[in-house]
Amino acid sequence: MEEITQIAALRKVLDSRRASGATIGLVPTMGYLHEGHISLMARARSECDVVVATIFVNPLQFGPSEDLSSYPRDLERDRQLAVGAGVDFLFVPEVTEMYPQAVVTTVSVSGVSEEMEGATRPTHFSGVATVVAKILNIVGATRAYFGEKDFQQLAVVKRMVSDLSFPVEVVGCETIREPDGLALSSRNAYLSEIERQSATVLKRALDTGAKAIASGERNGNAIRQLMSDVVAKEPLVSLDYAQVANPDTLEAVHDLSPYGGQNVRLLIAAQVGKPRLLDNISAAVPLSEPHLYTADSLKTDGSPPSSFSSGGD
Ligand code: AMP
């Protein structure tokens, strides 16, 4: 693996690889790598001739009161993990290399970036879109790999790439979780042991929402309320939002009936001690009204609800 800090040097090596017909896979990260990042690199490795990973804690996407200066960093460990994942080029630019002068040109993606994370962090997604646009222009990737863990970010990047005709395929990759369901995140490092236990409530709330939908619930507000109620039982967790959204536009879904046979996305964000944690899952909406939804259908042992019927006649 070669580590590169200069834009011009990275362009030069990649130009020569592209000239010989190589496909280039890109994995942008902010470092402090974990198995979620590694899964993206492994996917890029299996699908592309050359794998480029970037580590850049992008100041543009942090709000004034956010954790830019304390964001966890461990470049030596990241190097070893990137080598193990088969990365060919690790791009680790300084802030002055990426932004040598005041940034006056930014990319903003309206609509999809406005709710949820965008409502809480108003400048976040323009920071993300701007740095991703810049990295795509530097790398000239054939495919760029992003985690579904940051589902709204993935939707913003897909929309930007489509609207601005970036010549790249955006590949969304499934969320890697701890055995107890907690989605891996660099920010989990901030959690105390007891907060770490409490943080599992995010996935439990999402599962509760999905189970209600599978049981026939079609009212978006009722599903949001169910997820909120699960989170409210954890005193160390303060809910920001629990949402049922269209998986493409991320617009809130109020009536799930038109989604029969399709999926909606359940998304959640909460403060757990210092970090704000995010999670989301896909939930399949049954085609027919299978049976009436009851509280009993929320049993967590996987057994069918007692009210279950085949939904026929
Ligand atoms: P970050 O370093 O947090 O900016 O994340 C870099 C990339 O890794 C983004 O595309 C994230 O969505 C992705 N990622 C982060 N956590 C996970 C996870 N648990 N599973 C899969 N991908 C992830």
PDB file of N, CA and C in Angstrom, residues 211-212 214-217 288-294 297 305-311:
ATOM      1  N   LYS A 211     -41.388  -4.566  12.844  1.00  0.00           N
ATOM      2  CA  LYS A 211     -42.286  -5.649  13.231  1.00  0.00           C
ATOM      3  C   LYS A 211     -43.742  -5.185  13.166  1.00  0.00           C
ATOM      4  N   ALA A 212     -43.973  -3.958  13.592  1.00  0.00           N
ATOM      5  CA  ALA A 212     -45.332  -3.406  13.515  1.00  0.00           C
ATOM      6  C   ALA A 212     -45.791  -3.334  12.060  1.00  0.00           C
ATOM      7  N   ALA A 214     -44.690  -5.200   9.577  1.00  0.00           N
ATOM      8  CA  ALA A 214     -44.924  -6.577   9.120  1.00  0.00           C
ATOM      9  C   ALA A 214     -46.258  -7.105   9.627  1.00  0.00           C
ATOM     10  N   SER A 215     -46.682  -6.577  10.771  1.00  0.00           N
ATOM     11  CA  SER A 215     -47.940  -7.035  11.365  1.00  0.00           C
ATOM     12  C   SER A 215     -49.147  -6.272  10.835  1.00  0.00           C
ATOM     13  N   GLY A 216     -48.916  -5.330   9.923  1.00  0.00           N
ATOM     14  CA  GLY A 216     -50.051  -4.676   9.282  1.00  0.00           C
ATOM     15  C   GLY A 216     -50.233  -3.210   9.602  1.00  0.00           C
ATOM     16  N   GLU A 217     -49.410  -2.655  10.500  1.00  0.00           N
ATOM     17  CA  GLU A 217     -49.557  -1.235  10.799  1.00  0.00           C
ATOM     18  C   GLU A 217     -49.228  -0.406   9.548  1.00  0.00           C
ATOM     19  N   SER A 288     -50.611  -7.405   1.133  1.00  0.00           N
ATOM     20  CA  SER A 288     -52.017  -7.349   1.528  1.00  0.00           C
ATOM     21  C   SER A 288     -52.085  -7.011   3.004  1.00  0.00           C
ATOM     22  N   GLU A 289     -53.250  -6.631   3.463  1.00  0.00           N
ATOM     23  CA  GLU A 289     -53.432  -6.392   4.896  1.00  0.00           C
ATOM     24  C   GLU A 289     -53.457  -7.772   5.552  1.00  0.00           C
ATOM     25  N   PRO A 290     -52.368  -8.250   6.170  1.00  0.00           N
ATOM     26  CA  PRO A 290     -52.331  -9.629   6.625  1.00  0.00           C
ATOM     27  C   PRO A 290     -53.272  -9.896   7.800  1.00  0.00           C
ATOM     28  N   HIS A 291     -53.376  -8.974   8.712  1.00  0.00           N
ATOM     29  CA  HIS A 291     -54.218  -9.147   9.887  1.00  0.00           C
ATOM     30  C   HIS A 291     -54.178  -7.855  10.651  1.00  0.00           C
ATOM     31  N   LEU A 292     -55.016  -7.743  11.623  1.00  0.00           N
ATOM     32  CA  LEU A 292     -55.009  -6.510  12.394  1.00  0.00           C
ATOM     33  C   LEU A 292     -53.777  -6.455  13.276  1.00  0.00           C
ATOM     34  N   TYR A 293     -53.187  -5.284  13.343  1.00  0.00           N
ATOM     35  CA  TYR A 293     -52.028  -5.082  14.190  1.00  0.00           C
ATOM     36  C   TYR A 293     -52.486  -4.990  15.644  1.00  0.00           C
ATOM     37  N   THR A 294     -51.830  -5.721  16.527  1.00  0.00           N
ATOM     38  CA  THR A 294     -52.119  -5.621  17.956  1.00  0.00           C
ATOM     39  C   THR A 294     -50.801  -5.536  18.709  1.00  0.00           C
ATOM     40  N   SER A 297     -48.529  -8.445  18.682  1.00  0.00           N
ATOM     41  CA  SER A 297     -47.704  -8.757  17.521  1.00  0.00           C
ATOM     42  C   SER A 297     -46.299  -8.196  17.663  1.00  0.00           C
ATOM     43  N   PRO A 305     -47.450 -13.442  15.824  1.00  0.00           N
ATOM     44  CA  PRO A 305     -48.444 -12.912  16.755  1.00  0.00           C
ATOM     45  C   PRO A 305     -49.666 -13.817  16.807  1.00  0.00           C
ATOM     46  N   SER A 306     -50.320 -13.846  17.972  1.00  0.00           N
ATOM     47  CA  SER A 306     -51.452 -14.761  18.117  1.00  0.00           C
ATOM     48  C   SER A 306     -52.595 -14.360  17.199  1.00  0.00           C
ATOM     49  N   SER A 307     -52.583 -13.080  16.750  1.00  0.00           N
ATOM     50  CA  SER A 307     -53.664 -12.628  15.880  1.00  0.00           C
ATOM     51  C   SER A 307     -53.375 -12.965  14.421  1.00  0.00           C
ATOM     52  N   PHE A 308     -52.245 -13.649  14.167  1.00  0.00           N
ATOM     53  CA  PHE A 308     -51.853 -13.888  12.793  1.00  0.00           C
ATOM     54  C   PHE A 308     -52.866 -14.764  12.069  1.00  0.00           C
ATOM     55  N   SER A 309     -53.164 -14.343  10.860  1.00  0.00           N
ATOM     56  CA  SER A 309     -53.959 -15.203   9.997  1.00  0.00           C
ATOM     57  C   SER A 309     -53.380 -15.081   8.607  1.00  0.00           C
ATOM     58  N   SER A 310     -53.769 -15.947   7.715  1.00  0.00           N
ATOM     59  CA  SER A 310     -53.166 -15.913   6.384  1.00  0.00           C
ATOM     60  C   SER A 310     -53.647 -14.694   5.606  1.00  0.00           C
ATOM     61  N   GLY A 311     -54.633 -14.014   6.125  1.00  0.00           N
ATOM     62  CA  GLY A 311     -55.085 -12.799   5.462  1.00  0.00           C
ATOM     63  C   GLY A 311     -56.050 -13.088   4.336  1.00  0.00           C
TER      64      GLY A 311
END
